[in-house]
């Protein structure tokens, strides 16, 4: 078990202003450096097809796809798991991401599938992003993550699993192809929950933190 009392570690990251937004350099799987727009309104990291190709993904890959409503209608975006995301010295593993062909010239968005591991402070005056640890000083952590993080990630996966199960059942009778796409998403989140259980076991996470809030 890796239940520990950790000293919180904060990370200060240099960012570049792009109008009212911030861009940050992100290293993906130790293979690709992408310039992502910091977006706390995005549920997960989103990358362009060009960045995805550099990571080894291709348009004809048999990937799960999730629907998202846009001004131009519903867009189906491939769902992937990035093994390692590094920004400065801040590192997260097994991070959910989407591939979106609506990125234009951008590499993508840095969303909550990474940022939710931290308390994020944007320092506009000094063009930096501060990623503050969620672990209280002298507080207990499990595998380097706070109790709140574990509860939140479990809740998120259970909610998405339930949502896409219901959507798949509703859509399949009307559109078998879209129903199949959603069933792949259900399988994706089932696999993610299994992986999370292994990680939680290794970290000594108590059962009460694994129950959806």
Phi, psi and omega in degrees: 000151181236046174282120186223162169260107186257146167279130182296139178243123178258154181234131175254121186243128175288136178232161179246133180284138175226089188066237178267008184246170177239139175250144181221144178278128184233132178261126184247121177055026182058020183243319192230135171257121181242147177261102187255145176277128180289120185222097180285356176266354179269132185292335180208168173302137177233131181236156179282160176303327180295317177293319179300320180297320178296333178277354177104007178264146182227156184302331183269004176296146182273077185256151171295147180231138179246143181275145174219133179283131176231175179299331181267008181116193182278130177247134178260122185244131177300142182251127182227166175244122178265123187294325183212128176237124183233130175231113188060236177259003179275123184233133172233145181245153179054066185253128178290143180210160176242151170256123185231124182273012178259018185281348183065230181274355183281152173286331180150196185238141172265104186253195191287342178296339170260310190294334181294350177280355185223164164266115190263129175237125177263117179262091185296320185298322184254012179048059178214155175246128180255120177260101184270138179298143175273356179273126178290151180301124182076004182280162181278138175230162180235110183061032179080008181240149180285162176301320180298323180297314181298315178299318183293317183291321176297313180301316181300314182291319178296319179297316181291322178299314179296315181302310186285334172298311180297315180298318180298318180294320182290321187276330190302322182292335181263326184214098185298323182295314179292324176299319178295320178301316182290327177293329174294322177295318177301315179297322178302311183287332173296318178294321179296321178294322176297316177298321180294322178298318178298315179297319180293320177300314180297328183271355180071033182286125180293154186299329184292341177273354182260002181267132179304140179289000000 
